[in-house]
């Protein structure tokens, strides 16, 4: 595999607690790879290490041949690995379009002083960001709510706005943290289609953590399953569904737990 992202022997310890233990896997360019596991398995800790929010105790995360573990999140994002913004980091008093425009400032060429005084570069940046924001809003099908205040949005639209904010940073890898949580079936299927479009039309590589197993089985090229902080399985959805260790981790309840 010609990997764009490599998680290599990553271990994270908090005192006597081992949240992740010697986890390794590769992600191919333009692949949709899901990380699954029961509650408390260590998925979120692993995700935070890839995004730069947590530094591994041992092991490393490699992006396009460069070690990114240990770098702060904004530097990881500048390199092209972006975790979608959660509801708590969306500016609720701003409109959808304003949120997306603001999120472009990671790419600013003008200085903060330049924006304060309205320099030529700042004005050029603002014009570019507005055009890009409109393009992202159109791509995600959010035209009807572009001027809606974020605080008024339902769950599905909030998740789509989080994706729009992530896209504004021009990532190559987008990390989706439970993108289907709290959605009904129709909303989930729309989001599944949207995630596929990120890969198929925008050429992004997608790494996601998710509890909705039917959605995971439908969307994933490959799946990594972890339990008690350790990787117990890796493979296609069909291989994961048939894996005895995965079935055991989900209490043996194939129908309810892993979408069979």
Short mmCIF file of C-alpha atoms in Angstrom, two decimals:
data_model
loop_
_atom_site.label_atom_id
_atom_site.label_comp_id
_atom_site.label_asym_id
_atom_site.label_seq_id
_atom_site.Cartn_x
_atom_site.Cartn_y
_atom_site.Cartn_z
CA UNK A 1 0.00 0.00 0.00
CA UNK A 2 1.21 3.50 -0.88
CA UNK A 3 0.17 5.08 2.44
CA UNK A 4 -0.60 8.77 2.87
CA UNK A 5 -0.92 8.30 6.64
CA UNK A 6 0.83 5.80 8.89
CA UNK A 7 0.06 5.12 12.53
CA UNK A 8 3.13 3.28 13.78
CA UNK A 9 3.20 1.43 17.11
CA UNK A 10 1.30 4.20 18.87
CA UNK A 11 0.95 3.84 22.63
CA UNK A 12 -0.61 6.38 24.98
CA UNK A 13 -0.39 6.03 28.74
CA UNK A 14 -1.96 8.21 31.41
CA UNK A 15 -0.15 7.19 34.57
CA UNK A 16 -1.06 3.55 35.11
CA UNK A 17 -3.79 3.59 32.45
CA UNK A 18 -2.90 2.52 28.91
CA UNK A 19 -5.45 4.12 26.57
CA UNK A 20 -3.77 2.86 23.36
CA UNK A 21 -1.26 0.03 23.18
CA UNK A 22 1.04 -0.48 20.19
CA UNK A 23 -1.52 0.38 17.49
CA UNK A 24 -0.39 0.38 13.85
CA UNK A 25 -2.22 0.80 10.55
CA UNK A 26 -1.81 2.59 7.21
CA UNK A 27 -4.30 4.72 5.31
CA UNK A 28 -4.14 4.83 1.52
CA UNK A 29 -4.75 8.01 -0.49
CA UNK A 30 -8.48 8.66 -1.07
CA UNK A 31 -9.45 5.77 1.17
CA UNK A 32 -12.35 5.85 3.62
CA UNK A 33 -11.09 4.08 6.74
CA UNK A 34 -13.20 3.75 9.88
CA UNK A 35 -12.00 3.11 13.42
CA UNK A 36 -14.55 1.24 15.50
CA UNK A 37 -14.73 -0.33 18.94
CA UNK A 38 -16.94 -0.53 22.02
CA UNK A 39 -17.28 2.44 24.35
CA UNK A 40 -14.01 3.06 26.19
CA UNK A 41 -11.95 1.15 23.62
CA UNK A 42 -9.57 4.06 23.04
CA UNK A 43 -10.88 5.37 19.72
CA UNK A 44 -11.06 9.03 20.72
CA UNK A 45 -7.56 8.98 22.20
CA UNK A 46 -6.20 7.50 18.98
CA UNK A 47 -8.02 10.11 16.91
CA UNK A 48 -6.64 12.93 19.04
CA UNK A 49 -3.10 11.65 18.51
CA UNK A 50 -3.52 11.68 14.74
CA UNK A 51 -4.90 15.24 14.84
CA UNK A 52 -2.18 16.55 17.16
CA UNK A 53 -4.32 17.16 20.24
CA UNK A 54 -2.49 14.42 22.18
CA UNK A 55 1.16 13.34 21.89
CA UNK A 56 1.85 9.57 21.90
CA UNK A 57 3.84 8.18 24.80
CA UNK A 58 5.66 6.00 22.27
CA UNK A 59 5.24 5.44 18.55
CA UNK A 60 4.56 8.02 15.87
CA UNK A 61 2.12 9.27 13.27
CA UNK A 62 3.58 9.84 9.79
CA UNK A 63 1.88 11.96 7.11
CA UNK A 64 3.36 11.86 3.61
CA UNK A 65 6.70 10.79 5.03
CA UNK A 66 6.80 13.48 7.74
CA UNK A 67 6.35 12.81 11.44
CA UNK A 68 3.40 14.87 12.69
CA UNK A 69 2.93 13.36 16.15
CA UNK A 70 4.02 15.91 18.72
CA UNK A 71 3.14 18.89 16.52
CA UNK A 72 0.37 21.23 17.75
CA UNK A 73 -3.03 20.83 16.04
CA UNK A 74 -2.80 24.04 14.01
CA UNK A 75 0.50 22.92 12.46
CA UNK A 76 -0.94 19.47 11.70
CA UNK A 77 -3.91 21.21 10.06
CA UNK A 78 -1.64 23.47 8.00
CA UNK A 79 0.11 20.36 6.66
CA UNK A 80 -3.24 18.96 5.50
CA UNK A 81 -4.62 16.73 8.27
CA UNK A 82 -7.77 18.35 9.65
CA UNK A 83 -10.21 17.16 12.28
CA UNK A 84 -13.75 18.39 11.70
CA UNK A 85 -14.83 21.04 14.11
CA UNK A 86 -17.38 19.94 16.66
CA UNK A 87 -20.58 21.77 17.60
CA UNK A 88 -18.89 23.40 20.58
CA UNK A 89 -16.39 25.23 18.35
CA UNK A 90 -18.94 26.59 15.87
CA UNK A 91 -19.70 30.29 16.31
CA UNK A 92 -23.39 30.03 17.15
CA UNK A 93 -24.08 33.74 16.75
CA UNK A 94 -22.68 33.81 13.20
CA UNK A 95 -24.38 32.69 10.01
CA UNK A 96 -23.36 29.56 8.15
CA UNK A 97 -21.46 31.60 5.56
CA UNK A 98 -19.71 33.72 8.20
CA UNK A 99 -18.56 30.58 10.01
CA UNK A 100 -17.06 29.17 6.83
CA UNK A 101 -15.36 32.46 5.92
CA UNK A 102 -13.78 32.80 9.39
CA UNK A 103 -12.44 29.25 9.19
CA UNK A 104 -10.36 30.20 6.12
CA UNK A 105 -8.05 32.36 8.21
CA UNK A 106 -5.67 29.46 8.77
CA UNK A 107 -4.72 30.17 5.13
CA UNK A 108 -4.37 33.94 5.51
CA UNK A 109 -1.48 35.63 3.74
CA UNK A 110 -2.15 38.98 5.45
CA UNK A 111 -1.06 39.57 9.05
CA UNK A 112 -3.47 40.23 11.90
CA UNK A 113 -2.39 43.88 11.75
CA UNK A 114 -3.15 43.88 8.04
CA UNK A 115 -6.72 42.72 8.69
CA UNK A 116 -7.09 45.37 11.40
CA UNK A 117 -6.04 48.18 9.08
CA UNK A 118 -7.60 46.74 5.92
CA UNK A 119 -4.43 46.25 3.89
CA UNK A 120 -4.56 45.31 0.21
CA UNK A 121 -3.49 41.74 1.03
CA UNK A 122 -6.18 41.47 3.72
CA UNK A 123 -8.83 42.65 1.25
CA UNK A 124 -7.59 40.13 -1.32
CA UNK A 125 -7.72 37.37 1.29
CA UNK A 126 -11.27 38.30 2.29
CA UNK A 127 -12.44 38.26 -1.34
CA UNK A 128 -10.81 34.85 -1.90
CA UNK A 129 -12.27 33.46 1.32
CA UNK A 130 -15.77 34.63 0.44
CA UNK A 131 -15.59 32.98 -2.98
CA UNK A 132 -14.23 29.77 -1.48
CA UNK A 133 -16.91 29.76 1.23
CA UNK A 134 -19.64 30.04 -1.38
CA UNK A 135 -18.09 27.17 -3.34
CA UNK A 136 -18.00 24.95 -0.23
CA UNK A 137 -21.57 25.86 0.71
CA UNK A 138 -22.74 24.97 -2.81
CA UNK A 139 -20.80 21.69 -2.76
CA UNK A 140 -22.38 20.63 0.53
CA UNK A 141 -25.87 21.69 -0.54
CA UNK A 142 -26.19 24.33 2.16
CA UNK A 143 -27.33 27.19 -0.08
CA UNK A 144 -30.76 27.38 1.55
CA UNK A 145 -29.27 27.99 5.00
CA UNK A 146 -26.18 30.04 4.09
CA UNK A 147 -27.58 33.11 5.89
CA UNK A 148 -29.11 31.16 8.78
CA UNK A 149 -27.66 31.74 12.25
CA UNK A 150 -25.81 28.61 13.38
CA UNK A 151 -27.69 28.49 16.70
CA UNK A 152 -30.90 27.77 14.77
CA UNK A 153 -29.57 24.76 12.86
CA UNK A 154 -30.74 21.16 13.45
CA UNK A 155 -28.19 18.44 14.20
CA UNK A 156 -27.70 17.29 10.60
CA UNK A 157 -26.98 20.80 9.34
CA UNK A 158 -24.63 21.46 12.26
CA UNK A 159 -22.59 18.39 11.27
CA UNK A 160 -22.52 19.58 7.66
CA UNK A 161 -21.37 23.02 8.83
CA UNK A 162 -18.58 21.37 10.79
CA UNK A 163 -17.54 19.65 7.58
CA UNK A 164 -17.67 22.95 5.69
CA UNK A 165 -15.40 24.56 8.28
CA UNK A 166 -12.96 21.68 7.90
CA UNK A 167 -12.99 21.95 4.09
CA UNK A 168 -12.13 25.64 4.31
CA UNK A 169 -8.65 24.69 5.50
CA UNK A 170 -8.05 22.73 2.26
CA UNK A 171 -7.18 19.38 3.87
CA UNK A 172 -5.89 16.27 2.16
CA UNK A 173 -7.04 14.08 5.04
CA UNK A 174 -10.24 14.88 6.91
CA UNK A 175 -10.86 13.28 10.31
CA UNK A 176 -14.55 12.84 11.12
CA UNK A 177 -15.44 12.26 14.77
CA UNK A 178 -18.78 10.42 14.94
CA UNK A 179 -20.31 12.22 11.93
CA UNK A 180 -23.57 10.23 12.15
CA UNK A 181 -24.21 10.60 15.90
CA UNK A 182 -27.70 11.74 16.86
CA UNK A 183 -29.11 11.44 13.34
CA UNK A 184 -32.17 9.56 12.14
CA UNK A 185 -31.88 7.08 9.26
CA UNK A 186 -32.57 9.58 6.47
CA UNK A 187 -30.11 12.12 7.89
CA UNK A 188 -27.49 9.38 8.25
CA UNK A 189 -27.89 8.25 4.64
CA UNK A 190 -27.53 11.85 3.43
CA UNK A 191 -24.37 12.23 5.48
CA UNK A 192 -23.01 8.90 4.17
CA UNK A 193 -23.53 10.20 0.62
CA UNK A 194 -21.84 13.48 1.55
CA UNK A 195 -18.77 11.76 3.00
CA UNK A 196 -18.47 9.69 -0.18
CA UNK A 197 -18.56 12.88 -2.23
CA UNK A 198 -15.69 14.29 -0.18
CA UNK A 199 -13.61 11.38 -1.44
CA UNK A 200 -15.03 10.96 -4.93
CA UNK A 201 -15.34 14.62 -5.96
CA UNK A 202 -12.83 16.42 -3.73
CA UNK A 203 -10.22 13.65 -3.68
CA UNK A 204 -9.96 13.62 0.10
CA UNK A 205 -8.77 10.78 2.28
CA UNK A 206 -11.28 10.14 5.08
CA UNK A 207 -10.54 8.73 8.53
CA UNK A 208 -13.56 8.45 10.80
CA UNK A 209 -14.53 7.22 14.24
CA UNK A 210 -18.12 6.09 14.51
CA UNK A 211 -20.56 4.02 16.60
CA UNK A 212 -23.24 3.63 13.91
CA UNK A 213 -22.21 0.22 12.58
CA UNK A 214 -24.68 -0.04 9.66
CA UNK A 215 -23.39 3.32 8.38
CA UNK A 216 -19.77 2.25 8.92
CA UNK A 217 -20.30 -1.00 7.01
CA UNK A 218 -21.94 0.92 4.17
CA UNK A 219 -19.33 3.65 3.78
CA UNK A 220 -15.94 2.12 4.63
CA UNK A 221 -13.29 0.75 2.30
CA UNK A 222 -11.54 -0.74 5.32
CA UNK A 223 -12.13 -0.85 9.06
CA UNK A 224 -9.80 -0.97 12.05
CA UNK A 225 -11.35 -2.35 15.24
CA UNK A 226 -9.80 -1.66 18.64
CA UNK A 227 -10.79 -2.99 22.05
CA UNK A 228 -9.28 -2.21 25.47
CA UNK A 229 -6.78 0.05 23.71
CA UNK A 230 -5.44 -2.61 21.31
CA UNK A 231 -6.07 -3.27 17.64
CA UNK A 232 -7.90 -6.59 17.34
CA UNK A 233 -8.84 -6.60 13.66
CA UNK A 234 -8.33 -4.81 10.34
CA UNK A 235 -9.96 -5.50 7.00
CA UNK A 236 -12.87 -4.92 4.67
CA UNK A 237 -16.40 -4.55 6.08
CA UNK A 238 -17.14 -8.18 5.16
CA UNK A 239 -13.99 -9.39 6.90
CA UNK A 240 -14.76 -7.34 10.01
CA UNK A 241 -18.35 -8.60 10.19
CA UNK A 242 -17.08 -12.20 10.13
CA UNK A 243 -14.19 -11.72 12.55
CA UNK A 244 -14.73 -13.68 15.80
CA UNK A 245 -12.71 -11.22 17.90
CA UNK A 246 -14.84 -8.31 16.69
CA UNK A 247 -18.05 -10.22 17.39
CA UNK A 248 -16.78 -11.06 20.87
CA UNK A 249 -15.82 -7.43 21.52
CA UNK A 250 -19.38 -6.39 20.70
CA UNK A 251 -20.78 -8.92 23.20
CA UNK A 252 -21.56 -11.44 20.48
CA UNK A 253 -24.52 -9.43 19.22
CA UNK A 254 -23.86 -9.29 15.49
CA UNK A 255 -27.27 -8.01 14.44
CA UNK A 256 -27.45 -5.14 16.90
CA UNK A 257 -23.81 -4.21 17.19
CA UNK A 258 -21.92 -4.61 13.94
CA UNK A 259 -24.63 -4.27 11.35
CA UNK A 260 -24.99 -7.87 10.18
#
